[in-house]
Coordinates of N, CA, C and O in Angstrom, one line a residue:
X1 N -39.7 123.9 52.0 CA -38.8 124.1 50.9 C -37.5 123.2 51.1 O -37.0 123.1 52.2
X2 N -37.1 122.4 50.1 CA -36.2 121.6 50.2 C -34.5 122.5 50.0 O -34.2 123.5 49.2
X3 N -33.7 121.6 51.1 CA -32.2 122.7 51.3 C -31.8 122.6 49.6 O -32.5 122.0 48.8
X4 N -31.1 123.0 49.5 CA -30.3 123.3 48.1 C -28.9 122.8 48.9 O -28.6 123.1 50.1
X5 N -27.9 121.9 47.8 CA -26.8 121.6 48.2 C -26.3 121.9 47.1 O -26.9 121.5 46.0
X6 N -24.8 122.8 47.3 CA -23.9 122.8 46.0 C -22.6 121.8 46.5 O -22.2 121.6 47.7
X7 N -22.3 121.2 45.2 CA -21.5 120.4 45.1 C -19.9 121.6 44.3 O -20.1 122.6 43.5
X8 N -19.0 121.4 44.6 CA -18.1 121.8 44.0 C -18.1 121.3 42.5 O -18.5 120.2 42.2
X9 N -17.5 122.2 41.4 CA -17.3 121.5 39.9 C -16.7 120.3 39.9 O -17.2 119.3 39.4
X10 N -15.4 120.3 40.5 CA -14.8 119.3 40.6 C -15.3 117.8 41.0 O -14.9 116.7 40.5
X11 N -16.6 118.0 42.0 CA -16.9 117.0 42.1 C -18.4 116.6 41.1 O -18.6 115.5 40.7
X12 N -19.2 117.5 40.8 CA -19.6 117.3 39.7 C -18.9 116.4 38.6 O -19.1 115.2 38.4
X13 N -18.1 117.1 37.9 CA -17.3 116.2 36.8 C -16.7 114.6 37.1 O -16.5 113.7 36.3
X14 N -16.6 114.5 38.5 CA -15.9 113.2 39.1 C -17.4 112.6 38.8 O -17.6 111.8 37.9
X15 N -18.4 113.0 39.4 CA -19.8 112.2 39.3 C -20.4 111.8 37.9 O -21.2 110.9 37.6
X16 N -20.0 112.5 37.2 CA -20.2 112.8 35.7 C -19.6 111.4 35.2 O -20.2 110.3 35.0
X17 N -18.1 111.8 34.8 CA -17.4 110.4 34.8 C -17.4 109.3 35.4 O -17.2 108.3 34.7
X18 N -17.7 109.3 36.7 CA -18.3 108.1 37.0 C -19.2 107.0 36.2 O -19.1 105.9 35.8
X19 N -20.2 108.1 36.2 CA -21.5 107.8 35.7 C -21.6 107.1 34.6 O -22.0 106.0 34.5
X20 N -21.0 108.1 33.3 CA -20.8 107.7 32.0 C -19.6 106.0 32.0 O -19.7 105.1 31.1
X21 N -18.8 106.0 33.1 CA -18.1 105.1 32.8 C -19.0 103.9 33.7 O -18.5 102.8 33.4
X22 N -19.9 103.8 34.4 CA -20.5 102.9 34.6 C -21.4 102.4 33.9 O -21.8 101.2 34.0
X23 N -22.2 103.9 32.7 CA -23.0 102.8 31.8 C -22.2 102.4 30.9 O -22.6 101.3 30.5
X24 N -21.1 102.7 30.2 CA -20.4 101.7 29.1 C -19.9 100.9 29.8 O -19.4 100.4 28.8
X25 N -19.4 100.0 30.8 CA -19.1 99.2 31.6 C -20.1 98.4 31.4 O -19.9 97.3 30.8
X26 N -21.5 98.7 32.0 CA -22.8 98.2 31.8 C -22.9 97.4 30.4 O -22.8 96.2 30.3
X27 N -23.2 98.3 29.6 CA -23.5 97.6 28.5 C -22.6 96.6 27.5 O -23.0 95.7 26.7
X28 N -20.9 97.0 27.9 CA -20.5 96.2 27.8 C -20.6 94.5 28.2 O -20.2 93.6 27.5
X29 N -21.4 94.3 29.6 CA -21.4 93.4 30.3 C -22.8 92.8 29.9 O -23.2 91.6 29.9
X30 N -23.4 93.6 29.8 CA -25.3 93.2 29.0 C -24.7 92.5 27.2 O -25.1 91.3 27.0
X31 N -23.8 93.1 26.1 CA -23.8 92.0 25.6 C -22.8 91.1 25.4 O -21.6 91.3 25.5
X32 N -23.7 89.5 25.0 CA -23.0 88.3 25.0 C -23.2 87.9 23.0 O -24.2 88.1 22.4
X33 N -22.1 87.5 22.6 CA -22.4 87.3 20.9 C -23.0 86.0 21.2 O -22.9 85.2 22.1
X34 N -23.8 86.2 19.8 CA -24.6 85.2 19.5 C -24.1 84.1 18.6 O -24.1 82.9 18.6
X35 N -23.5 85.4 17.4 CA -23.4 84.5 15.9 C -22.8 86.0 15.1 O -23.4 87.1 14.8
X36 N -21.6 85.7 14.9 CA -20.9 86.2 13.7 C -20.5 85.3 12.9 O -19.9 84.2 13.1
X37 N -20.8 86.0 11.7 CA -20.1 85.0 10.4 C -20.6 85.6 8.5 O -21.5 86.4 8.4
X38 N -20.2 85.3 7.5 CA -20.5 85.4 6.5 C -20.9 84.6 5.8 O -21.0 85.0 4.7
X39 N -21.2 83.6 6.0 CA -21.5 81.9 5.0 C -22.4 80.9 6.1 O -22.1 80.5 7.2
X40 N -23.9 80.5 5.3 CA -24.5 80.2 5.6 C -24.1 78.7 6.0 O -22.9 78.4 5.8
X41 N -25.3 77.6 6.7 CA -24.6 76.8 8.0 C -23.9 75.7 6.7 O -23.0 74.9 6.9
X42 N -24.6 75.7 5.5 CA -23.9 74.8 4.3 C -22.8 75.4 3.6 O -22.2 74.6 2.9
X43 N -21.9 76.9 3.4 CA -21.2 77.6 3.1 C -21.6 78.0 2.5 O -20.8 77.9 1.5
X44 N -22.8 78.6 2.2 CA -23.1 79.6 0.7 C -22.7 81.3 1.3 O -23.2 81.8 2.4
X45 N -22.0 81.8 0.7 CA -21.8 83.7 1.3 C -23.0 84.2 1.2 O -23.7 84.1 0.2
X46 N -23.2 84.8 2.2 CA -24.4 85.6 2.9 C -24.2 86.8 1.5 O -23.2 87.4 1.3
X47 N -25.2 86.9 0.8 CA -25.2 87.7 0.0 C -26.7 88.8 0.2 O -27.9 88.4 0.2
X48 N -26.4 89.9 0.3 CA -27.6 91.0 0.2 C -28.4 91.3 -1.4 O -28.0 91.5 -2.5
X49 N -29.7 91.3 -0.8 CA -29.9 91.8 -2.0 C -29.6 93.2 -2.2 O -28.9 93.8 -1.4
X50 N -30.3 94.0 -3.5 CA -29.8 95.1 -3.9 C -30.6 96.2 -4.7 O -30.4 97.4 -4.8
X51 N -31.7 95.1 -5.4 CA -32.5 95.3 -6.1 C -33.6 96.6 -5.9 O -34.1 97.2 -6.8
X52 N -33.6 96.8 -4.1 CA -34.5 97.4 -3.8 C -34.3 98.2 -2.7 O -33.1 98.1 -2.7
X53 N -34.8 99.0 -1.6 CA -34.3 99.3 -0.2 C -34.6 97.9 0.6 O -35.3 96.9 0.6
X54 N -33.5 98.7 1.5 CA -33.4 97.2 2.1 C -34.7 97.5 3.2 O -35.0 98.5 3.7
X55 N -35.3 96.0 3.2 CA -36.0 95.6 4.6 C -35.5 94.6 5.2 O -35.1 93.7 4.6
X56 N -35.6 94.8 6.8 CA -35.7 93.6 7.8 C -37.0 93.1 8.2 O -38.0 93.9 8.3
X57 N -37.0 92.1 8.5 CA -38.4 91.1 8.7 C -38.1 90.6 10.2 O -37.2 89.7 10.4
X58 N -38.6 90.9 11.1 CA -38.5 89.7 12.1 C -39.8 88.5 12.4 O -41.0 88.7 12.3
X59 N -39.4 87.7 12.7 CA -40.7 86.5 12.5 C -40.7 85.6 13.9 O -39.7 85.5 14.6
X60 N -41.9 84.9 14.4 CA -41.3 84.0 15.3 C -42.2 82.7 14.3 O -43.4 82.7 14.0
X61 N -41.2 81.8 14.0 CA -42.2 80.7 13.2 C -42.0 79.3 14.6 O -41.2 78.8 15.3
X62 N -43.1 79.2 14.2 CA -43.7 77.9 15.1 C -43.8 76.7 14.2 O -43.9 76.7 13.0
X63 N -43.8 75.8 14.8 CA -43.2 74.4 14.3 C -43.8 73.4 14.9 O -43.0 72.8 15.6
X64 N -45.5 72.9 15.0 CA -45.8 71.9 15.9 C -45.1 71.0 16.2 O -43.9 71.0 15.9
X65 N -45.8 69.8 16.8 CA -44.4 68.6 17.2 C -45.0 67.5 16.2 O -46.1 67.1 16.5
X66 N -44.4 67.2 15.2 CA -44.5 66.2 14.1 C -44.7 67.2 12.9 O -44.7 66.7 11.8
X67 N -44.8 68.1 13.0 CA -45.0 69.5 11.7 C -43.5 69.3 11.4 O -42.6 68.9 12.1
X68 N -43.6 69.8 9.9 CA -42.6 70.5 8.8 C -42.7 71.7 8.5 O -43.7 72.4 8.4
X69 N -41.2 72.2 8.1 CA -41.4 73.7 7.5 C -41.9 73.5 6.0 O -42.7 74.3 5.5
X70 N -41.4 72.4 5.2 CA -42.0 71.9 4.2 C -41.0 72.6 3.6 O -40.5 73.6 4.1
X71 N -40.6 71.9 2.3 CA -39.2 72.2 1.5 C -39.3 73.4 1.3 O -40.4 73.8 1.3
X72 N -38.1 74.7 1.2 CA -37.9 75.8 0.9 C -36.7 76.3 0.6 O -35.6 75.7 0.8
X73 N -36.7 77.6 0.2 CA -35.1 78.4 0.2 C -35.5 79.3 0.8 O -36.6 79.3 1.3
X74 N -34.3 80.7 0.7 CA -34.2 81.5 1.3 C -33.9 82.6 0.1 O -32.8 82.1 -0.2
X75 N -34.1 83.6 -0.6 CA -33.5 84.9 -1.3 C -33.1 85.5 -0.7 O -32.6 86.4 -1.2
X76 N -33.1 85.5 0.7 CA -32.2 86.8 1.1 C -31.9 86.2 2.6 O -32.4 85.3 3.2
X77 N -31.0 86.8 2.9 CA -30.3 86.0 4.1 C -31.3 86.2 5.5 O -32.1 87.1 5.7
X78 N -31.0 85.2 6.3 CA -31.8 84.7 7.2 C -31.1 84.4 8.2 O -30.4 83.4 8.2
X79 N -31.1 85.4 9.7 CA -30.5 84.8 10.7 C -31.7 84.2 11.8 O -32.7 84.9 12.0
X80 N -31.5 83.3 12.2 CA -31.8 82.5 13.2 C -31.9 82.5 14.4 O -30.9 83.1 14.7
X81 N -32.5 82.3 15.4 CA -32.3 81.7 16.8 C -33.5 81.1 17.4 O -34.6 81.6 17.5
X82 N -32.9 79.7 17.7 CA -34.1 78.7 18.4 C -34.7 79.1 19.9 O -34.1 78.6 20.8
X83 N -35.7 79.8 20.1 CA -36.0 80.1 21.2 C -36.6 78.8 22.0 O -36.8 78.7 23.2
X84 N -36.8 77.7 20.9 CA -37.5 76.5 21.7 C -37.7 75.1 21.1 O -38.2 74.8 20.0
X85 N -37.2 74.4 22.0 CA -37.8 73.5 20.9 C -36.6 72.6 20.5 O -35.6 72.8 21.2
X86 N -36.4 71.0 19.1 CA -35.6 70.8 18.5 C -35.8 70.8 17.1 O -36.7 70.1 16.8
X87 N -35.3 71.2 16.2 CA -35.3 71.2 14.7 C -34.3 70.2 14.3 O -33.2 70.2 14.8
X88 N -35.0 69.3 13.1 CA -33.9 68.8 12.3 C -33.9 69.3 11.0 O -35.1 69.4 10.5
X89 N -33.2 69.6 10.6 CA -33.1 70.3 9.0 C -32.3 69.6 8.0 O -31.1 69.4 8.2
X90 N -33.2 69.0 6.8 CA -32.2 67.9 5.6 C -31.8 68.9 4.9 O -32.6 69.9 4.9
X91 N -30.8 69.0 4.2 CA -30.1 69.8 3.4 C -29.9 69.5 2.1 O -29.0 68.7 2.0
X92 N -30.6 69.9 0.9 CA -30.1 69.0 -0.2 C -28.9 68.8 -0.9 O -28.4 69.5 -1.8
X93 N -28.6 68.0 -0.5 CA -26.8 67.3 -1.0 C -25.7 67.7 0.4 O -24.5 67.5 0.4
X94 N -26.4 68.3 1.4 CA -25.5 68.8 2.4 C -25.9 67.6 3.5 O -25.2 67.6 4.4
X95 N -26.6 66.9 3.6 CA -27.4 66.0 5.0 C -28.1 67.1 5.7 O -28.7 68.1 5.3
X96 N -27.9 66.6 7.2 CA -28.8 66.8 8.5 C -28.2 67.6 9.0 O -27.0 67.8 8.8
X97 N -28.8 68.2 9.6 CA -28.2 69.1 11.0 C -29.5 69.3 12.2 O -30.6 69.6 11.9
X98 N -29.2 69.1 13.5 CA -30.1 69.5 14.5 C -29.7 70.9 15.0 O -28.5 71.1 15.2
X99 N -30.6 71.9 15.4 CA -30.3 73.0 16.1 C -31.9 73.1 17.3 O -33.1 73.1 17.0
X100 N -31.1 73.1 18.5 CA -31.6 73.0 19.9 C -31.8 74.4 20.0 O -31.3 75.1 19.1
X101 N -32.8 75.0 21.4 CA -33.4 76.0 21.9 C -31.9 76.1 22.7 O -31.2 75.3 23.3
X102 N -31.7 78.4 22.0 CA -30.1 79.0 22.0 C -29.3 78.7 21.2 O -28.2 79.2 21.2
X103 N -29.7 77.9 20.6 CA -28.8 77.9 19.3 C -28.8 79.1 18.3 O -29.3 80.0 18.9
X104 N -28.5 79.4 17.5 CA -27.9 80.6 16.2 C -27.3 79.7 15.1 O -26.5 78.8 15.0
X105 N -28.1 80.6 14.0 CA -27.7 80.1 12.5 C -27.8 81.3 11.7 O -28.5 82.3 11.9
X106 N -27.1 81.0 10.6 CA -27.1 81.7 9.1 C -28.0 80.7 8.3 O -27.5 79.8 7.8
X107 N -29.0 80.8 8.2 CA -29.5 79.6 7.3 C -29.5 79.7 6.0 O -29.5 80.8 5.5
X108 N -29.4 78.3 5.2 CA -28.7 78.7 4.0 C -29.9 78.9 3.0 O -31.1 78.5 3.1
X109 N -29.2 79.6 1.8 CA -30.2 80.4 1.3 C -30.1 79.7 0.0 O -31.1 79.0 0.1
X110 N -29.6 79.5 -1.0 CA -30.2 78.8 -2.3 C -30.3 77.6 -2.4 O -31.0 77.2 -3.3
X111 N -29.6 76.6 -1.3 CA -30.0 75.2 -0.4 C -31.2 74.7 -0.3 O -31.8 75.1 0.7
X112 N -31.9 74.0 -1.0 CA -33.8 74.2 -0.7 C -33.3 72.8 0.8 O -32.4 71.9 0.8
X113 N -34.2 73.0 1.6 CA -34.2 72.5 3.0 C -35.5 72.3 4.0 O -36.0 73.4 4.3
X114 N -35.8 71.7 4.3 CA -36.8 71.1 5.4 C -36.5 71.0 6.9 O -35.4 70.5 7.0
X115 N -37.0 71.3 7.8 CA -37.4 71.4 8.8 C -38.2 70.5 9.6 O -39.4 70.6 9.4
X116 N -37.7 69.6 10.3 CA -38.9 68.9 10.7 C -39.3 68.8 12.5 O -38.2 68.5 13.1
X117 N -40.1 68.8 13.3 CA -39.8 68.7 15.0 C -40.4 67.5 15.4 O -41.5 67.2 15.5
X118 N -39.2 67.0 15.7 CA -39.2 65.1 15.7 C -39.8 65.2 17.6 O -40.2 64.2 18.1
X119 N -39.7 66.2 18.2 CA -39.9 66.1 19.3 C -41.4 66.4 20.2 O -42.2 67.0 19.6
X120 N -41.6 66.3 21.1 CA -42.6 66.1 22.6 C -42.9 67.9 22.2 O -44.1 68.0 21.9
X121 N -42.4 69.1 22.1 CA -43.0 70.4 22.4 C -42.7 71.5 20.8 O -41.8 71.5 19.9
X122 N -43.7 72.4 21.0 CA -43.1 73.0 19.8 C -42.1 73.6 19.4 O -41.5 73.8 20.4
X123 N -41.3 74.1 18.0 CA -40.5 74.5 17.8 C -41.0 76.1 17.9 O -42.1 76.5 17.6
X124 N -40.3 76.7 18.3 CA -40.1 78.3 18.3 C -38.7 78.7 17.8 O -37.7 78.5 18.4
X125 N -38.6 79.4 16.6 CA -37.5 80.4 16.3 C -37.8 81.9 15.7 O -38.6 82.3 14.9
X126 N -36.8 82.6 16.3 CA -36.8 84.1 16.2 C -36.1 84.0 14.8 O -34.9 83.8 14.6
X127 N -37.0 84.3 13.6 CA -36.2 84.3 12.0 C -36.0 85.6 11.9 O -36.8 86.5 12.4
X128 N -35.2 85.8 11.2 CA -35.0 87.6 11.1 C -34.8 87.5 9.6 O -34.2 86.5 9.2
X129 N -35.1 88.3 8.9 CA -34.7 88.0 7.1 C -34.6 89.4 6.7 O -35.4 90.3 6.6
X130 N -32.7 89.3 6.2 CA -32.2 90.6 5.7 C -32.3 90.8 4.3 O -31.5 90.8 3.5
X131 N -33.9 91.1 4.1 CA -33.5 91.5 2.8 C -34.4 92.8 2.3 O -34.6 93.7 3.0
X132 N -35.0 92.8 1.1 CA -35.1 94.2 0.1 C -36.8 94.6 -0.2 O -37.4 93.6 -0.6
X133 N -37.4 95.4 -0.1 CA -39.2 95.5 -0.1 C -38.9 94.5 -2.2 O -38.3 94.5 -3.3
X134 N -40.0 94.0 -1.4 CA -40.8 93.0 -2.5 C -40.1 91.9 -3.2 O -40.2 91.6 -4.4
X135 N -39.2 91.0 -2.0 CA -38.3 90.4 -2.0 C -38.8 89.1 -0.8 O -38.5 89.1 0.3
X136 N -39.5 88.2 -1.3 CA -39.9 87.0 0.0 C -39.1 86.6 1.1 O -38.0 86.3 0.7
X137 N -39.3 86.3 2.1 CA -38.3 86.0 3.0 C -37.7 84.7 3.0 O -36.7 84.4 3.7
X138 N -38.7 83.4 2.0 CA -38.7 82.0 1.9 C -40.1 82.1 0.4 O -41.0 82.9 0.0
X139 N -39.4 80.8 0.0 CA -39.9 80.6 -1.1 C -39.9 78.7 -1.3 O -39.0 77.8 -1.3
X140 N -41.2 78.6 -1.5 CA -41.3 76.9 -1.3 C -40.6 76.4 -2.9 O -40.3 77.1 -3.9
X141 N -40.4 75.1 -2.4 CA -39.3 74.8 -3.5 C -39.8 73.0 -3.7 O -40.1 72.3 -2.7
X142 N -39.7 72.5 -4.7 CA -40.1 71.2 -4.5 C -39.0 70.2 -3.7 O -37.9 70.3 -3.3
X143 N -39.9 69.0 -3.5 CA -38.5 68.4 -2.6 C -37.2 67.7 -3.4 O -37.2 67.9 -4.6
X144 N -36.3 67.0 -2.9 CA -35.7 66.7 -3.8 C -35.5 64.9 -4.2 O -35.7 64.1 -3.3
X145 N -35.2 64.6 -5.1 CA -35.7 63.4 -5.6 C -35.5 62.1 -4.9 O -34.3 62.2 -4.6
X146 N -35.7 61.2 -4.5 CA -35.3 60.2 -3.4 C -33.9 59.5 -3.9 O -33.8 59.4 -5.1
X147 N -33.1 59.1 -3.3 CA -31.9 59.0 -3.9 C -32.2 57.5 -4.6 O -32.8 56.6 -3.9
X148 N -31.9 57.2 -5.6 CA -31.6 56.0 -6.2 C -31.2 54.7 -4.9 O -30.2 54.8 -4.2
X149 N -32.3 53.6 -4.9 CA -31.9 52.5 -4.3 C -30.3 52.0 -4.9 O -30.0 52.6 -5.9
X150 N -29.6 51.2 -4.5 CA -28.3 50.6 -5.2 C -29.9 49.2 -5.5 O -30.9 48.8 -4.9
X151 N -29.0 48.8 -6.9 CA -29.5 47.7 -7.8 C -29.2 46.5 -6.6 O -28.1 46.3 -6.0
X152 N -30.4 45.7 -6.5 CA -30.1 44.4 -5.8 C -29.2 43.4 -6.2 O -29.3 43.0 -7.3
X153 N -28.3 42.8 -5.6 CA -27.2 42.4 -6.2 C -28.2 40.6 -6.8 O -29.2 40.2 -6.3
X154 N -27.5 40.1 -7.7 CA -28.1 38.8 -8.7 C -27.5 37.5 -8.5 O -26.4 37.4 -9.1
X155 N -27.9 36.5 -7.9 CA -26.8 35.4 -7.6 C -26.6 34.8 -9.3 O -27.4 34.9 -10.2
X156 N -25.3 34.4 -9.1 CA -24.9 33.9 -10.5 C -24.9 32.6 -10.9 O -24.6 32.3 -12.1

């Protein structure tokens, strides 16, 4: 039979408090931010839909190396994080942007945009998409038009 030890209240409650104040200590120290913000990486406001109950989506989309995401938008907001990999993304009328493995994005949502992995290994990103049952998380979008050459100039 194992002894029985009584501890006094007093020290109970000290143990108590300890305790509790070592796991919120803890957890404070477990998290690191990723990404706060309201406006997607071209500045459109992160807007919710409404339409419906809300769903969250989490996704890991993969990206071979010379693959595209192929033009698209977003209806409902979309947060990001590159677990691997390099992405370049054209933005129409916004340019380029690259986001590297640990990076974090708001990705923009009525922006139609491409994806492409110019690099040696695959893309991996953790997509999360905040939005509403029966509400797509991406929606293909045609590309957008090639910009007008400038006219060749004409010797006189």
């Amino acid at each position: 039979m194992l002894p029985i030890v009584r501890l006094p209240l007093a020290g109970l409650l000290l143990l108590q408090g300890a305790a509790a104040s070592a796991q919120q200590v803890s957890y404070e120290n477990l998290v690191e931010p990723v990404l706060t913000g309201g406006e997607t990486v071209v500045g459109e406001a992160v807007v919710y839909p409404t339409s419906a109950p809300a769903r969250v989506t989490a996704v890991i989309v993969t990206v071979p190396p010379g693959g595209e995401t192929g033009w698209h938008t977003h209806p409902v907001p979309l947060f990001g994080y590159m677990l691997q990999g390099v992405l370049t993304v054209t933005y129409d009328g916004h340019g380029e942007r690259t986001y590297r493995a640990g990076e974090a994005l708001l990705e923009a949502m009525k922006t139609r945009h491409n994806g492409r992995n110019l690099g040696p290994e695959p893309v991996r990103i953790l997509a999360v998409y905040m939005g509403a049952d029966g509400i797509p998380g991406a929606a293909a979008s045609e590309a957008p038009a090639p910009e007008a050459a400038p006219a060749a100039s004409r010797p006189n």
